[in-house]
PDB file of C-alpha atoms in Angstrom:
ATOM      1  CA  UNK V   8     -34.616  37.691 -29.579  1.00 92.00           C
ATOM      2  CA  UNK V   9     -34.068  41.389 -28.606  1.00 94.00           C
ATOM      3  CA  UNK V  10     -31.044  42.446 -27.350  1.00 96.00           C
ATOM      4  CA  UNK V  11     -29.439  45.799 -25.954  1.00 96.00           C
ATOM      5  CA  UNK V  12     -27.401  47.745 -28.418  1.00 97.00           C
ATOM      6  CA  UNK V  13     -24.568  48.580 -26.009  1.00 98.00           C
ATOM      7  CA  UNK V  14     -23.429  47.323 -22.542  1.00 97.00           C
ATOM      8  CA  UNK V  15     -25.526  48.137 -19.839  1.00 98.00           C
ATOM      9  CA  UNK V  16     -23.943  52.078 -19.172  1.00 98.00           C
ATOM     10  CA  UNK V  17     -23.559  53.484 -15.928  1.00 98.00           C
ATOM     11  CA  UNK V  18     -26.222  56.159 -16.015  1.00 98.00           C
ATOM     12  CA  UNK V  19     -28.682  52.812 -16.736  1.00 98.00           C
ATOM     13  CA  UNK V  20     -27.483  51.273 -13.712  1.00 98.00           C
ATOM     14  CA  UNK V  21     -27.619  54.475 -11.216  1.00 98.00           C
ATOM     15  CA  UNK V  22     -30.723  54.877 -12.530  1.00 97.00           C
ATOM     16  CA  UNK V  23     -32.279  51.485 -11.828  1.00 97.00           C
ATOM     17  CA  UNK V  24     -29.976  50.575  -8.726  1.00 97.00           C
ATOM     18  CA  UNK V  25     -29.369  54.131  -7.178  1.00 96.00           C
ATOM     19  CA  UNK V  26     -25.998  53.231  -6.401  1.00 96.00           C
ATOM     20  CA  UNK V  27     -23.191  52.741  -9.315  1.00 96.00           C
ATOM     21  CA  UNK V  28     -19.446  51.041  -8.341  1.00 91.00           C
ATOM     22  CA  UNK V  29     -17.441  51.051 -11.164  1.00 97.00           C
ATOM     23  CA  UNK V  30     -13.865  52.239 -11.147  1.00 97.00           C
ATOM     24  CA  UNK V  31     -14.062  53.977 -14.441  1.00 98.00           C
ATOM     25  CA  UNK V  32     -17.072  56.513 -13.043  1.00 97.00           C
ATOM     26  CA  UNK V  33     -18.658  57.960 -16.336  1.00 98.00           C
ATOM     27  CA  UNK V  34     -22.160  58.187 -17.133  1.00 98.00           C
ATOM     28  CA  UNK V  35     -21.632  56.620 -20.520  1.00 98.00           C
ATOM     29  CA  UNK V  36     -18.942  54.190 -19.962  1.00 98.00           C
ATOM     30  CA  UNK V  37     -19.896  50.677 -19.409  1.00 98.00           C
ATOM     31  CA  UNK V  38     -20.847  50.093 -15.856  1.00 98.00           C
ATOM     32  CA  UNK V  39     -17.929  47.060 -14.511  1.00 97.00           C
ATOM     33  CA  UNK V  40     -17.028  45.918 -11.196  1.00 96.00           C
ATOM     34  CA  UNK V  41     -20.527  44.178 -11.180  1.00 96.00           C
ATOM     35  CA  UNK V  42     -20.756  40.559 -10.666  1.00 96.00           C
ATOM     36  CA  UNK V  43     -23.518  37.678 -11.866  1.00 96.00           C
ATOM     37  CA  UNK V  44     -25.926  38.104  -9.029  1.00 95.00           C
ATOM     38  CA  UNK V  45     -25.728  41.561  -8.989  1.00 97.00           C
ATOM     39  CA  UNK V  46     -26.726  41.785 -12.685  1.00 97.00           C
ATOM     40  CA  UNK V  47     -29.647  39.230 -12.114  1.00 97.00           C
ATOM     41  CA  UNK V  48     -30.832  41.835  -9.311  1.00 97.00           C
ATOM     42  CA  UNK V  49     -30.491  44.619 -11.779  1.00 98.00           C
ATOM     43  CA  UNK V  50     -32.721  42.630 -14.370  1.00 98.00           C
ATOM     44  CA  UNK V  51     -34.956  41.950 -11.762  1.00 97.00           C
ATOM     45  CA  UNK V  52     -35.639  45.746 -10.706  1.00 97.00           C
ATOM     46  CA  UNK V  53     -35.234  46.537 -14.194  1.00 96.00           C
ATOM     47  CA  UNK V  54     -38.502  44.561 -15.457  1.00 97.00           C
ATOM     48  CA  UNK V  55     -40.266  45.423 -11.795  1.00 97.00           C
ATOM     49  CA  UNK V  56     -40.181  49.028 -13.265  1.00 95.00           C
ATOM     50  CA  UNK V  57     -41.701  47.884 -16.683  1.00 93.00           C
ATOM     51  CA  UNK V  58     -44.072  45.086 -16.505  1.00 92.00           C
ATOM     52  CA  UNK V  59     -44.136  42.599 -19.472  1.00 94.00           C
ATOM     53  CA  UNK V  60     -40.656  43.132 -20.802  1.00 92.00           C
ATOM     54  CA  UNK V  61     -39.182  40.066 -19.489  1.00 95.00           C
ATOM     55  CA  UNK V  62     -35.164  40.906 -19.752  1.00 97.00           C
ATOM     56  CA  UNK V  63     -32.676  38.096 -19.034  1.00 97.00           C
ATOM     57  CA  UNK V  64     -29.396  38.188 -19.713  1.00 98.00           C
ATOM     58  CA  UNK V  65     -28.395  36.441 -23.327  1.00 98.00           C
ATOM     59  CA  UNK V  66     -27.310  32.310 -23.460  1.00 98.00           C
ATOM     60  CA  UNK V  67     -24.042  32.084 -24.692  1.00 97.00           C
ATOM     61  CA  UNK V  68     -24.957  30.879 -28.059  1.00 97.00           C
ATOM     62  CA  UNK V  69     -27.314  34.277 -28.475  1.00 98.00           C
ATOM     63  CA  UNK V  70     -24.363  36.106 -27.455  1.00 98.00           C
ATOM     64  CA  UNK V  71     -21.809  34.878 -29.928  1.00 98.00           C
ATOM     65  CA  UNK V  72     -24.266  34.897 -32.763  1.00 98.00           C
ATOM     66  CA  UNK V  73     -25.232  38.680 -32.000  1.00 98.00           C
ATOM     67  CA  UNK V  74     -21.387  39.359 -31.645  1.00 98.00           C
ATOM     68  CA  UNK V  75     -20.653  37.665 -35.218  1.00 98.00           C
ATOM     69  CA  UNK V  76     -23.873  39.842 -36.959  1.00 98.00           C
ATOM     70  CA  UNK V  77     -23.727  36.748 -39.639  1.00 97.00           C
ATOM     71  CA  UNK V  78     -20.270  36.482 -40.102  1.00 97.00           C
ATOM     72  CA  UNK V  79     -17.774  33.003 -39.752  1.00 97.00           C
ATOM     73  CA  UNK V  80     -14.283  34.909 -39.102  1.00 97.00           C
ATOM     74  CA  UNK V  81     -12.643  35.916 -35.432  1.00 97.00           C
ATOM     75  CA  UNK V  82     -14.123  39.033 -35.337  1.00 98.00           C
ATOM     76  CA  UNK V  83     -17.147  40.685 -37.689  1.00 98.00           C
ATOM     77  CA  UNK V  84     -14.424  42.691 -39.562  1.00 98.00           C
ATOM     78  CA  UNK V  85     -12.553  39.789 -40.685  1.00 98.00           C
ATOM     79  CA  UNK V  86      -9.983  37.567 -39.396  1.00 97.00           C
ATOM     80  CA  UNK V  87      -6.962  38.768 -36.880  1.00 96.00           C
ATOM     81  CA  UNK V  88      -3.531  39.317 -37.805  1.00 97.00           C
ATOM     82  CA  UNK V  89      -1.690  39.638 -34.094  1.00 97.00           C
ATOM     83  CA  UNK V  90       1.503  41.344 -34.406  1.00 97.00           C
ATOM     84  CA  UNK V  91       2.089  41.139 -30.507  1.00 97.00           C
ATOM     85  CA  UNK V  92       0.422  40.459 -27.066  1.00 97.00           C
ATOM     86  CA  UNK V  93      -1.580  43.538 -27.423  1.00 98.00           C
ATOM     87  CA  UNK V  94      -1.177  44.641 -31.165  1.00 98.00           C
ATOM     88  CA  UNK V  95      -3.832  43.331 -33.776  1.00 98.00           C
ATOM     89  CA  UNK V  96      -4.421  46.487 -36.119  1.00 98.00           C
ATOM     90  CA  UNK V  97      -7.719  45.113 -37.262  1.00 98.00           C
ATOM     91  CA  UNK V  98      -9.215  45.391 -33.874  1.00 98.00           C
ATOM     92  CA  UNK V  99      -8.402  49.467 -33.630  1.00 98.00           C
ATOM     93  CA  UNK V 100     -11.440  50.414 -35.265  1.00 98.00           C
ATOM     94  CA  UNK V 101     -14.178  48.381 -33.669  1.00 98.00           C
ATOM     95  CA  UNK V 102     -13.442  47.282 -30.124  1.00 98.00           C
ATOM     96  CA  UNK V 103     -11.200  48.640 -27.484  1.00 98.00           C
ATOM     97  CA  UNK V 104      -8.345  46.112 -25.843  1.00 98.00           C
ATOM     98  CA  UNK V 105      -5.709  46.343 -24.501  1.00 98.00           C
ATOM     99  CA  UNK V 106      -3.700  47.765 -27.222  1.00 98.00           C
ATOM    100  CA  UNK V 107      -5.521  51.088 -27.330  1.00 98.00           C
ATOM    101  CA  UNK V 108      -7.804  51.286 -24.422  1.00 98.00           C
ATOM    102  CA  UNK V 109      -5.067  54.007 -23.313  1.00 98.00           C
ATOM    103  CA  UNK V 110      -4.978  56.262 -26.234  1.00 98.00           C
ATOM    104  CA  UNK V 111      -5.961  59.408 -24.916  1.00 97.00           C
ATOM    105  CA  UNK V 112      -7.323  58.210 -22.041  1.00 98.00           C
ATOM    106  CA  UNK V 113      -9.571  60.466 -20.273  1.00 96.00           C
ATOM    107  CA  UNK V 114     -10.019  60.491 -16.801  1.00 97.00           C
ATOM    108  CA  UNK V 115      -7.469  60.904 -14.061  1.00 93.00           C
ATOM    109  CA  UNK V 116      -7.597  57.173 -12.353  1.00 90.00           C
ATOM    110  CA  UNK V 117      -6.613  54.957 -15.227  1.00 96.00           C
ATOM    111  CA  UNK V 118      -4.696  51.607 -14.683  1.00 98.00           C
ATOM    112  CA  UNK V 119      -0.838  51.828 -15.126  1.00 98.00           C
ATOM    113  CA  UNK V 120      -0.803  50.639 -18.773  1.00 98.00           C
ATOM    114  CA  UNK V 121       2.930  51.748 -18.937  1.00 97.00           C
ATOM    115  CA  UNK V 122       4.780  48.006 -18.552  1.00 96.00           C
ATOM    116  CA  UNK V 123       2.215  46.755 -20.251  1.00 97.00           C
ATOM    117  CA  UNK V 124       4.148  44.883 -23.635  1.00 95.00           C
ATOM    118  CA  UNK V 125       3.484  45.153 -27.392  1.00 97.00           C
ATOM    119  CA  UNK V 126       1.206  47.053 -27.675  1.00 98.00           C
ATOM    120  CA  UNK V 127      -0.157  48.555 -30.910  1.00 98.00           C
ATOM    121  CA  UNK V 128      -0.413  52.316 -29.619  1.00 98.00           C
ATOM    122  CA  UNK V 129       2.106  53.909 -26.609  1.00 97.00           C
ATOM    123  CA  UNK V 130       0.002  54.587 -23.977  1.00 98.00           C
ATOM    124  CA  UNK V 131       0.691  55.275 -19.994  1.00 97.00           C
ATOM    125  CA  UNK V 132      -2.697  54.679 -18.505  1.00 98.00           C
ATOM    126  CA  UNK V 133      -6.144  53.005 -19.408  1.00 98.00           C
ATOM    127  CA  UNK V 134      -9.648  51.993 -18.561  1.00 98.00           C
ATOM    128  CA  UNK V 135     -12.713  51.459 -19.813  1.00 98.00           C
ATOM    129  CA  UNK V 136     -14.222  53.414 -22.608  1.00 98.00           C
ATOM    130  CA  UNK V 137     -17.249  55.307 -23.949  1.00 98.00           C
ATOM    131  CA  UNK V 138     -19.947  52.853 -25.352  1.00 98.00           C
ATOM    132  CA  UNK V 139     -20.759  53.642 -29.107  1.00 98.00           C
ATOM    133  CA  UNK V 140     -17.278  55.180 -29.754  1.00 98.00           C
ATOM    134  CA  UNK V 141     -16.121  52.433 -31.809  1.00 98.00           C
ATOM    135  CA  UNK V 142     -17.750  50.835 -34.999  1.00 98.00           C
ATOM    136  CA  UNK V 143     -20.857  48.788 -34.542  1.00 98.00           C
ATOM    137  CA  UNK V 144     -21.079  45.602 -35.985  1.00 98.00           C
ATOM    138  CA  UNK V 145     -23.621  44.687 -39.352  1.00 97.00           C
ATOM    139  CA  UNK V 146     -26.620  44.085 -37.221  1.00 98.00           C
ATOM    140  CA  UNK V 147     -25.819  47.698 -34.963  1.00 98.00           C
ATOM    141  CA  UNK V 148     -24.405  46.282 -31.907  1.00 98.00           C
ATOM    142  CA  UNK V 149     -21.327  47.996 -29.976  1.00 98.00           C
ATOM    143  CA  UNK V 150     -19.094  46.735 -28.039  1.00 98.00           C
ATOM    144  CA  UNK V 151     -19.443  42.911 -27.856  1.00 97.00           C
ATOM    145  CA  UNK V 152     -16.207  42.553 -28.340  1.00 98.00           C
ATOM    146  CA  UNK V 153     -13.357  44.327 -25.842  1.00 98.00           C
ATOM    147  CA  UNK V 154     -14.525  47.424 -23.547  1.00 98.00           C
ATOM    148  CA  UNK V 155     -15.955  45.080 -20.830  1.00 98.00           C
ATOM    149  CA  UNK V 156     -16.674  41.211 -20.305  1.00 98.00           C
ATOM    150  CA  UNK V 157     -20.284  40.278 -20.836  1.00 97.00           C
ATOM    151  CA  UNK V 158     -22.191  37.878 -18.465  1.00 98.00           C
ATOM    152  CA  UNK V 159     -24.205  35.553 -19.787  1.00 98.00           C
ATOM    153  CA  UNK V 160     -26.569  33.294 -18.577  1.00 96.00           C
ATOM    154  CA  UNK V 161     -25.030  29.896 -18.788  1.00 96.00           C
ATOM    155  CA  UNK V 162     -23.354  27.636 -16.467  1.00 94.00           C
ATOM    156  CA  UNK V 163     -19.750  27.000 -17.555  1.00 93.00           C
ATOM    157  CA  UNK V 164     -18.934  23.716 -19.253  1.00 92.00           C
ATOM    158  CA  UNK V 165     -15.566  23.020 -20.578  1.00 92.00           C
ATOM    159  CA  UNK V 166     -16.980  21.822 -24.130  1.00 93.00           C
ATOM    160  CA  UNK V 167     -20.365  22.011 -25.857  1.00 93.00           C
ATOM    161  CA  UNK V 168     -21.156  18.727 -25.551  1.00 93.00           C
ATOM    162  CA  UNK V 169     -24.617  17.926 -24.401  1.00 91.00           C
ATOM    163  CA  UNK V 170     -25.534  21.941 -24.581  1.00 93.00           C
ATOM    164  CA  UNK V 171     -28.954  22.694 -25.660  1.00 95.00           C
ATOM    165  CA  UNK V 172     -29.802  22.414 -29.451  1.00 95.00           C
ATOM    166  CA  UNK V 173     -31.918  25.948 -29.845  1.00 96.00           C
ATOM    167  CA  UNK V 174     -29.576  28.550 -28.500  1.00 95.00           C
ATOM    168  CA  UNK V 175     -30.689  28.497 -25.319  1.00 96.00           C
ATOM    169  CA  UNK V 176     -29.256  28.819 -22.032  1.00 96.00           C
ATOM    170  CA  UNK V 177     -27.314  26.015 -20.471  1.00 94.00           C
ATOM    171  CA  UNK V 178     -28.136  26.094 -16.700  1.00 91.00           C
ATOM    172  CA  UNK V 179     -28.377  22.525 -14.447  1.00 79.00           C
ATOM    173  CA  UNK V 180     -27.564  21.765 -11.245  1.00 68.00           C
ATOM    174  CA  UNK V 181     -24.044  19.192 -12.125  1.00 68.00           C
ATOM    175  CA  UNK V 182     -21.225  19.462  -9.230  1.00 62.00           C
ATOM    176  CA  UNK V 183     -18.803  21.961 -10.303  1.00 59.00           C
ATOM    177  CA  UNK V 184     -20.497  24.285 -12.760  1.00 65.00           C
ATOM    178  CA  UNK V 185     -21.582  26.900 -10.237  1.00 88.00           C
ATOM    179  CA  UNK V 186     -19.304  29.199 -12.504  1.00 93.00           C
ATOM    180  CA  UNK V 187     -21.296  31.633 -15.233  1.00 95.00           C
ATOM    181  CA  UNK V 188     -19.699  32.187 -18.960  1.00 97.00           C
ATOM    182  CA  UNK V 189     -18.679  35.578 -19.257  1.00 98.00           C
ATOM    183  CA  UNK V 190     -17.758  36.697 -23.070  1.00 98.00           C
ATOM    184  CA  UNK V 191     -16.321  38.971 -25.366  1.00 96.00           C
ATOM    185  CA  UNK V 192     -12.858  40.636 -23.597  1.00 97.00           C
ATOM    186  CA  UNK V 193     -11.992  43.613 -22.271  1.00 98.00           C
ATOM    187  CA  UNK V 194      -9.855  46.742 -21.983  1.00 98.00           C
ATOM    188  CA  UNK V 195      -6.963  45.148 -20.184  1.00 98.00           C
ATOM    189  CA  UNK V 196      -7.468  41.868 -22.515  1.00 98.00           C
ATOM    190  CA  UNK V 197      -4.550  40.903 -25.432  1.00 98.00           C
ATOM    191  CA  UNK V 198      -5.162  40.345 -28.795  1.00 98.00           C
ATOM    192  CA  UNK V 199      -6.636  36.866 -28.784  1.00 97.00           C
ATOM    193  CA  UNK V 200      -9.245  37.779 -26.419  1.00 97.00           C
ATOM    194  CA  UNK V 201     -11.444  40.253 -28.536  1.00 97.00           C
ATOM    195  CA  UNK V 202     -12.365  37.315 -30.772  1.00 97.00           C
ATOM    196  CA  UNK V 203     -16.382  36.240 -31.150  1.00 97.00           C
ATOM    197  CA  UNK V 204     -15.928  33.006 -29.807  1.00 96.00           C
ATOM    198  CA  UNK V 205     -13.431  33.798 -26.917  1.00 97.00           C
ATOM    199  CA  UNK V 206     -15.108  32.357 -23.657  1.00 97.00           C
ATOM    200  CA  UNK V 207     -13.990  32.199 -19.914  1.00 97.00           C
ATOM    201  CA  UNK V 208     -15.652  31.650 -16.945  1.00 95.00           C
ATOM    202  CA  UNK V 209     -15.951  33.522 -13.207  1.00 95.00           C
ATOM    203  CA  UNK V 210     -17.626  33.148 -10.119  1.00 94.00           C
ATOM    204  CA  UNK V 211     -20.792  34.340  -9.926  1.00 93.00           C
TER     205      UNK V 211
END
């Protein structure tokens, strides 16, 4: 499968929606404050505008394997060592959390990152961040892991039990799982969260 090499960016959205409501307002900063029907709507318009491409938004299997590039540890760099709520030194280079997502924060708005505890640079405010400003993973993809949480296509289950055998995604109609996966962390997230098979689940 074919999947985007960053999150979907702000100036992608404006320019397929005409309208753009994130807090963090950059061009190139992941577009946020966007929920699962709103993204299906973007697809939607998205492949209206280019017939035969066929977007969807990734399973959650196609997700974690794309956020792993091949690898078996926490992350694609290797394994986490957490040395507090918001301080894993690994994670510094390739994914913004909420242990740096304040270092020299740029815009005037950030969130009040000042009570914010153990975390692995000082920092006073924070947000979301430039796409393709931190390492890409083996197989070139940014930002799968912190920055933003991803939706993906799925219904939420609490286990994997019964999910579909080729990766694809897990959508029925059971009492209860009108929730959608959403993976990979964010800026705000600790430690734990910017982890390849971190899951969690939100209203769509």
């Amino acid at each position: 499968y074919w999947l985007f090499d960053t999150p979907c960016t702000q100036a992608l959205w404006l320019a397929v929606t005409g309208d753009n409501h994130s807090r963090f307002d950059h061009p190139l900063r992941p577009v946020e404050q966007v929920d699962f029907n709103q993204a299906q709507d973007f697809i939607a318009r998205l492949n209206a505008r280019l017939p035969g491409l066929d977007l969807c938004l990734p399973s959650e299997a196609e997700f974690e394997y794309a956020a792993r590039a091949g690898t078996l540890t926490a992350t694609w760099a290797g394994d986490l060592k957490i040395e507090g709520e918001m301080n894993a030194p690994l994670l510094h280079p390739i994914a913004w959390y909420g242990g740096n997502s304040g270092v020299d924060f740029d815009l005037p708005d950030g969130e009040d990152s000042s009570k914010w505890q153990q975390k692995q640079f000082p920092h006073k405010q924070a947000g979301t961040r430039q796409v393709k400003t931190k390492a890409a993973n083996p197989w070139g993809f940014y930002d799968l892991l912190g920055n933003v949480w991803e939706w993906c296509a799925d219904r939420w289950h609490n286990t994997y039990t019964g999910a579909p055998g080729d990766g694809s995604a897990w959508i029925d109609d059971k009492p209860g799982t009108a929730d959608r996966v959403v993976r990979g962390g964010s800026w705000d997230d600790p430690a734990r969260d910017a982890r390849a098979a971190v899951r969690s689940r939100a209203h769509p």
